[in-house]
PDB file of C-alpha atoms in Angstrom:
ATOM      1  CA  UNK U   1      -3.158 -28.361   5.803  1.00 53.00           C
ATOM      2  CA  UNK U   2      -1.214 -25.412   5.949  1.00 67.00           C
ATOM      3  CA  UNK U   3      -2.485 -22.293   8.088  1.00 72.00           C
ATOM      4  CA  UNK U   4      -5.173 -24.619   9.842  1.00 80.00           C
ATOM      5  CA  UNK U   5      -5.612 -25.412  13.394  1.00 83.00           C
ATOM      6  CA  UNK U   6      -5.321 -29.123  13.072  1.00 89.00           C
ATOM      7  CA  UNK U   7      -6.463 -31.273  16.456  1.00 90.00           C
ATOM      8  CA  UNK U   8      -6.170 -34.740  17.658  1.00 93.00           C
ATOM      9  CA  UNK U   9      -8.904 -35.547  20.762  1.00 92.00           C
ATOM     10  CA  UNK U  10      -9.093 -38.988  22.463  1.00 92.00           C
ATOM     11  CA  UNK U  11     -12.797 -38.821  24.055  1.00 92.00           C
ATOM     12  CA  UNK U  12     -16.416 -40.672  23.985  1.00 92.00           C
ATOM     13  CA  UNK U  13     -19.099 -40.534  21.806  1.00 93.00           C
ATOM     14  CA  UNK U  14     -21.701 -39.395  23.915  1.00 93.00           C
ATOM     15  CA  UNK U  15     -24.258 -40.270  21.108  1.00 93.00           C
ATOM     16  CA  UNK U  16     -24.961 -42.642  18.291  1.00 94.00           C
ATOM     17  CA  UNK U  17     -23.518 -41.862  14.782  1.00 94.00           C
ATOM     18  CA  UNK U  18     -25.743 -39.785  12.961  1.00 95.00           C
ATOM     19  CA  UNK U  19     -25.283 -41.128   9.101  1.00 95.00           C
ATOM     20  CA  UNK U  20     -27.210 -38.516   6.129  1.00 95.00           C
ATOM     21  CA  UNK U  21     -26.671 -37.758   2.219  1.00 95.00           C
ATOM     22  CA  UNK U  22     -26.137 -34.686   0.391  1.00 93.00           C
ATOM     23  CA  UNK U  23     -28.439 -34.086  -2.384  1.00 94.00           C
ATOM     24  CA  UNK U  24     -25.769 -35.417  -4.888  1.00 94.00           C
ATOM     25  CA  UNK U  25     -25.206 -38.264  -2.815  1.00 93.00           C
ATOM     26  CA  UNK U  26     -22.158 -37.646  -0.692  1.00 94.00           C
ATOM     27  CA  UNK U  27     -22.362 -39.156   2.868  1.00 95.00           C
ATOM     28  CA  UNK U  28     -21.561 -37.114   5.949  1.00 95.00           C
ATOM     29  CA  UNK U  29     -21.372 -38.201   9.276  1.00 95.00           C
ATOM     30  CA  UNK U  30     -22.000 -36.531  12.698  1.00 95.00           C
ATOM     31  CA  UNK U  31     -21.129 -36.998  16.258  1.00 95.00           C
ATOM     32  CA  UNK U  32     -20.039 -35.842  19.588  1.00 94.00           C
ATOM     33  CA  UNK U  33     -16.925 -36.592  21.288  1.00 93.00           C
ATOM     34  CA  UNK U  34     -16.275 -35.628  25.482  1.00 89.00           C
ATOM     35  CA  UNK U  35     -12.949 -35.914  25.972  1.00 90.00           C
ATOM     36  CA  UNK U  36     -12.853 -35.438  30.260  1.00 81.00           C
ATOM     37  CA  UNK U  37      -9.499 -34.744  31.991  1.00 79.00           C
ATOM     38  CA  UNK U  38      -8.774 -37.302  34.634  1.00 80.00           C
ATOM     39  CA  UNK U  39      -6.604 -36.947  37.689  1.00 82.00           C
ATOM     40  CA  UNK U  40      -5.495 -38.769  40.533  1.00 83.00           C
ATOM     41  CA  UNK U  41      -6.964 -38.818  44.115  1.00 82.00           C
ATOM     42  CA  UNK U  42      -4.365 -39.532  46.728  1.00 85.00           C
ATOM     43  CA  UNK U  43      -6.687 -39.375  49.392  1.00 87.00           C
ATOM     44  CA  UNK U  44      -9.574 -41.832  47.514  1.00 87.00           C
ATOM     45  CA  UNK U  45      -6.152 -43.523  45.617  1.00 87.00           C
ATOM     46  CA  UNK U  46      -8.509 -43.455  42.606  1.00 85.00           C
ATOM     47  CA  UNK U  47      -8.667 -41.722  39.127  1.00 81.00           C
ATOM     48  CA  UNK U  48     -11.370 -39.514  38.848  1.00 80.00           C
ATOM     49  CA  UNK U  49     -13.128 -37.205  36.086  1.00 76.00           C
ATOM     50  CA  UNK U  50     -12.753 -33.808  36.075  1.00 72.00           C
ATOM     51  CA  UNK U  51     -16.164 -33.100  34.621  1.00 72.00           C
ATOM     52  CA  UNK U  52     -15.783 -29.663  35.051  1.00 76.00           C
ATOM     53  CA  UNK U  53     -13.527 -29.233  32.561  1.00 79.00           C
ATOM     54  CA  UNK U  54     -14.922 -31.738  29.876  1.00 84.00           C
ATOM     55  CA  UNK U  55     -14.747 -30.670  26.102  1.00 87.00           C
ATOM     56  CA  UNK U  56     -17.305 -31.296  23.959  1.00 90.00           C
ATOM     57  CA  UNK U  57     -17.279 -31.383  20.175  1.00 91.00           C
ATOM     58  CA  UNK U  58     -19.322 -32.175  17.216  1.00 92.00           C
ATOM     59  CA  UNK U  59     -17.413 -34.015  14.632  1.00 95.00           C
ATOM     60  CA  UNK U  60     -18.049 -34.146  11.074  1.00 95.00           C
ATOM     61  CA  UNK U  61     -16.801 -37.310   8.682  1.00 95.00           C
ATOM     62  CA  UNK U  62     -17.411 -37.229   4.717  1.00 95.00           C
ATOM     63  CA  UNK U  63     -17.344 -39.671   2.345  1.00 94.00           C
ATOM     64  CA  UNK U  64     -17.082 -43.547   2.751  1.00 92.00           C
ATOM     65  CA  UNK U  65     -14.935 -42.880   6.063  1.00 92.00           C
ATOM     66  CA  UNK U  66     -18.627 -41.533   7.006  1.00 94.00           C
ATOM     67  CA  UNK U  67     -20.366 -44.813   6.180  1.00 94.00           C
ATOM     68  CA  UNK U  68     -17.569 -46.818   7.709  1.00 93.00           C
ATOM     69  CA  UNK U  69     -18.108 -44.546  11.407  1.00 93.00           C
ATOM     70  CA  UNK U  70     -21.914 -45.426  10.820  1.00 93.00           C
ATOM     71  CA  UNK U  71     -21.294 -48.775  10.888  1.00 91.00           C
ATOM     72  CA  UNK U  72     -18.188 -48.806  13.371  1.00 89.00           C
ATOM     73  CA  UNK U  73     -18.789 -46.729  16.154  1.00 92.00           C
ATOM     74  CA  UNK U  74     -21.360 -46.726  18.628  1.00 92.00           C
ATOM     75  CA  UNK U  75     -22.230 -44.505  21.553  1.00 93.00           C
ATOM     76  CA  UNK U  76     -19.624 -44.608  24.561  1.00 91.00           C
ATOM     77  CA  UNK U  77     -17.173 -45.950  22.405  1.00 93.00           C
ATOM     78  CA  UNK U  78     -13.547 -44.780  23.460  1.00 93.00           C
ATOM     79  CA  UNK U  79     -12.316 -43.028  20.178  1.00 94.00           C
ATOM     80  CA  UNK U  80      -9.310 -40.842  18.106  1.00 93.00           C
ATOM     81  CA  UNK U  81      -9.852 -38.043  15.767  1.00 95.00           C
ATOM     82  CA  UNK U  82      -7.572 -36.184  14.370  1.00 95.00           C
ATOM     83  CA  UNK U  83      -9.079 -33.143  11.977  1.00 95.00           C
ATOM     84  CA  UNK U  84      -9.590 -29.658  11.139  1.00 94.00           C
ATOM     85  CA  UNK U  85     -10.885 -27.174  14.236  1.00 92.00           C
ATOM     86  CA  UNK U  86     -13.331 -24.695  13.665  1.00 90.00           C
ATOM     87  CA  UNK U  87     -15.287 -22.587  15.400  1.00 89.00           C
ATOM     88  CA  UNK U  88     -19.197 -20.702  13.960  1.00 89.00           C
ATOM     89  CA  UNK U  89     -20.786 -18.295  15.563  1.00 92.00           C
ATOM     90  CA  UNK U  90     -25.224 -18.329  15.177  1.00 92.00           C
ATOM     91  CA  UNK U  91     -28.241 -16.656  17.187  1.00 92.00           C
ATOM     92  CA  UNK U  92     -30.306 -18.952  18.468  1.00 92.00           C
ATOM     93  CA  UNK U  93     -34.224 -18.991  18.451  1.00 94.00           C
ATOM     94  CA  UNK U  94     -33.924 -16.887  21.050  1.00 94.00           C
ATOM     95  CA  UNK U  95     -31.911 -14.402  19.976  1.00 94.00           C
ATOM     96  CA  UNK U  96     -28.918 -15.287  21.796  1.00 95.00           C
ATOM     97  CA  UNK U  97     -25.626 -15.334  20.165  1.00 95.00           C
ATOM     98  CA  UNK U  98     -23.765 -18.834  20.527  1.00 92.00           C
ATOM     99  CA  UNK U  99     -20.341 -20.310  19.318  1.00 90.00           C
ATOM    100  CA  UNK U 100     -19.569 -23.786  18.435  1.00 87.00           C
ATOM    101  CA  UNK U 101     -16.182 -25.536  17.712  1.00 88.00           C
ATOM    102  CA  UNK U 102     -16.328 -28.320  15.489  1.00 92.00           C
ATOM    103  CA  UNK U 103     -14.033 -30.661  13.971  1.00 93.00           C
ATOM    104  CA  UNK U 104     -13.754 -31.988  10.402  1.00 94.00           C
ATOM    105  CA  UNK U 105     -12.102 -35.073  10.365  1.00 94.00           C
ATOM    106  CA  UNK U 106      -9.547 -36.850   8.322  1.00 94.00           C
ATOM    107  CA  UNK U 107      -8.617 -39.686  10.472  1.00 92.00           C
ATOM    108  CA  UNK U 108     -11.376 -41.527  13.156  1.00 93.00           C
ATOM    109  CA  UNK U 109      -9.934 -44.574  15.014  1.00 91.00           C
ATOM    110  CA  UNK U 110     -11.250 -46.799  18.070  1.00 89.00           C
ATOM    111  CA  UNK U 111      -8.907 -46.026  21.253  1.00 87.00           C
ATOM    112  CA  UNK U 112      -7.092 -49.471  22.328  1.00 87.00           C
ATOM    113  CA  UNK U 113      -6.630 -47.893  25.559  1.00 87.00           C
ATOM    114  CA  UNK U 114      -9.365 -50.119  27.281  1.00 84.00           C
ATOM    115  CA  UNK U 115     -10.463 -52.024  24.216  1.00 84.00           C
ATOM    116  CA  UNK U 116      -9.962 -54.374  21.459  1.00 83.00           C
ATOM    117  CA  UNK U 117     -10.601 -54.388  17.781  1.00 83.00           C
ATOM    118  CA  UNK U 118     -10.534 -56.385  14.774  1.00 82.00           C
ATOM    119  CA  UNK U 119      -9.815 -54.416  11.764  1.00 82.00           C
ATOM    120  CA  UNK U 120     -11.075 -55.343   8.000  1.00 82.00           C
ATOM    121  CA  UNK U 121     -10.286 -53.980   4.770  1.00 83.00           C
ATOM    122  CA  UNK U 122     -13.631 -52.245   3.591  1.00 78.00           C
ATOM    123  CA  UNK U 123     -14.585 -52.757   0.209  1.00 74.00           C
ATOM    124  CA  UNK U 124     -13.587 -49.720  -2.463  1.00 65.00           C
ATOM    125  CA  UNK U 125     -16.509 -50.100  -4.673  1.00 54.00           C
ATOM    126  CA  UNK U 126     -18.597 -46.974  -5.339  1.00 51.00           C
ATOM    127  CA  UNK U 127     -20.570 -45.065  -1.906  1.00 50.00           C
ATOM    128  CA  UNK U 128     -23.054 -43.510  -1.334  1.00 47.00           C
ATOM    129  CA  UNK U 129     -27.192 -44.240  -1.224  1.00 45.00           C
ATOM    130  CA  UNK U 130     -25.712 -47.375  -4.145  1.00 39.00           C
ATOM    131  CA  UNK U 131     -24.139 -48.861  -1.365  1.00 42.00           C
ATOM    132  CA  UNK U 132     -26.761 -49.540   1.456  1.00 41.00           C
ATOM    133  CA  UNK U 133     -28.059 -52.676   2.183  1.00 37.00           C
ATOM    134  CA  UNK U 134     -25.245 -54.124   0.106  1.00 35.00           C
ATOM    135  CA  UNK U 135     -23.101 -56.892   1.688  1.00 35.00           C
ATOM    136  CA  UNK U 136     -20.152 -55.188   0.289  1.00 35.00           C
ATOM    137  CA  UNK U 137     -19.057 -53.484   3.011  1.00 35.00           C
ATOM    138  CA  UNK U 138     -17.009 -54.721   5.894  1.00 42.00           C
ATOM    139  CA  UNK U 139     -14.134 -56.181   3.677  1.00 41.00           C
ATOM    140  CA  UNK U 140     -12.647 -59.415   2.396  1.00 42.00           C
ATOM    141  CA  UNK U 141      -9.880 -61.787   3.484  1.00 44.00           C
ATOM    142  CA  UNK U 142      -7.408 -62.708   0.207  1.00 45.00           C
ATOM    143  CA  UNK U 143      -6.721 -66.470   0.284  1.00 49.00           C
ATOM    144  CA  UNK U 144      -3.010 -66.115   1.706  1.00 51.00           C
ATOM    145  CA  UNK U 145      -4.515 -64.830   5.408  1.00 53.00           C
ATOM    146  CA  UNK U 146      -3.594 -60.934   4.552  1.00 49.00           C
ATOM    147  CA  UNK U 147      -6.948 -58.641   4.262  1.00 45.00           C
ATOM    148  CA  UNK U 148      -5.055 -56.087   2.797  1.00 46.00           C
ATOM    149  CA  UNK U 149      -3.350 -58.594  -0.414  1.00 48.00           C
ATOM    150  CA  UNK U 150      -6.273 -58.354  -3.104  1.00 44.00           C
ATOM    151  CA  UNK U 151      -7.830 -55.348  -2.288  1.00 43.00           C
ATOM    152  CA  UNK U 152      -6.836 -51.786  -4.142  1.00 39.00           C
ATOM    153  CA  UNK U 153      -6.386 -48.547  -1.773  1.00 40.00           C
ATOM    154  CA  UNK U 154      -9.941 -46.945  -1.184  1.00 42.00           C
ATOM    155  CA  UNK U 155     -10.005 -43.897  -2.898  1.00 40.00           C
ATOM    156  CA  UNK U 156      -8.774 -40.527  -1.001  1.00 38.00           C
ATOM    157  CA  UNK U 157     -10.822 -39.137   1.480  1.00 40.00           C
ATOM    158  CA  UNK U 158     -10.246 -35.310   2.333  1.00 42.00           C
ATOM    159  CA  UNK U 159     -13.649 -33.332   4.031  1.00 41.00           C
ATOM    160  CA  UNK U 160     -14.581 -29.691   4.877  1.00 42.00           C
ATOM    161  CA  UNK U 161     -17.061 -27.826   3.119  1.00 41.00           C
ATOM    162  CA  UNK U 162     -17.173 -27.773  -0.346  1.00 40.00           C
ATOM    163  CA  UNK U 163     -14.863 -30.515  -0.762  1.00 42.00           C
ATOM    164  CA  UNK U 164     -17.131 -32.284  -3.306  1.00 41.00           C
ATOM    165  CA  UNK U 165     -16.664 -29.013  -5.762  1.00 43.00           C
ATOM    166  CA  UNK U 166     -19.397 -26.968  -4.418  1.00 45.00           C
ATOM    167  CA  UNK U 167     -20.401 -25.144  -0.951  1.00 49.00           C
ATOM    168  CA  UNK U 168     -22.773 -27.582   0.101  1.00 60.00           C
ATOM    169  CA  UNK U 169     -23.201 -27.603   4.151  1.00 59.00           C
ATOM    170  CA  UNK U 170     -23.413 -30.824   5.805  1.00 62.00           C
ATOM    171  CA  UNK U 171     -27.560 -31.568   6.638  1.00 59.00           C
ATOM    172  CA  UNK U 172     -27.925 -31.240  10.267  1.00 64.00           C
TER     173      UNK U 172
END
């Protein structure tokens, strides 16, 4: 990722995981993360937010890490992303001019901070519309204990636009 403005956020989702297909079948996911600056109240000896300052972005996820946040994450949910920052500039339907900063992600994790998680191994086979409704997903444990033993790597992820060899735009 060289010459890119590469971010990690730890925030919320402040709504549910929006899942959609590309034309061709590529999955794309879309969410918001706040990520609100806390500090400490000696006279209340309690942390508070400081909502004034609270970021919000969009995030974007592609390919089967998109299913997988569909299925994973869920609105308050503490989470890490780590991605590509951008920023687009549009007029809205009333003529004002508006900016936006999004991130494209390449990593999307639960926070452990306040939280626990049990992590499986998702299955590699195919994506896409193939794959709903399937039982596939949500991995496998091999018969020696380890989830990751007798499954191959799923295949690379990488996002932004065009990623799938054309300029499609994600559909929201």
């Amino acid at each position: 990722m060289a010459g890119e403005t590469v971010m990690t956020v730890c925030g919320n989702l402040v709504d549910e995981v929006e899942l959609r297909f590309l034309p061709n079948g590529t999955p794309v996911a879309k969410f918001r993360v706040a990520s609100t600056p806390r500090r400490f109240d000696k006279d209340t000896n309690q942390w508070e937010d400081d909502k004034d300052k609270a970021l919000f972005l969009t995030v974007q996820v592609w390919r089967q890490q998109a299913e997988h946040c569909a299925e994973s994450l869920v609105k308050g949910m503490r989470v890490i992303v780590q991605g590509q920052l951008s920023q687009r500039s549009y007029e809205d339907r009333e003529g004002v001019r508006r900016t936006v900063y999004e991130l494209t992600a390449e990593e999307v994790a639960p926070s452990l901070k306040m939280a626990t998680a049990k992590v499986t191994k998702a299955s590699s086979s195919g994506g896409g519309r193939q794959q709903q409704g399937q039982q596939a997903r949500g991995g496998q444990q091999s018969p020696s204990g380890d989830p990751w033993a007798s499954q191959a790597p799923a295949g690379a992820g990488g996002g932004g636009w065009g990623a799938s060899g054309g300029d499609e735009q994600p559909p929201f």
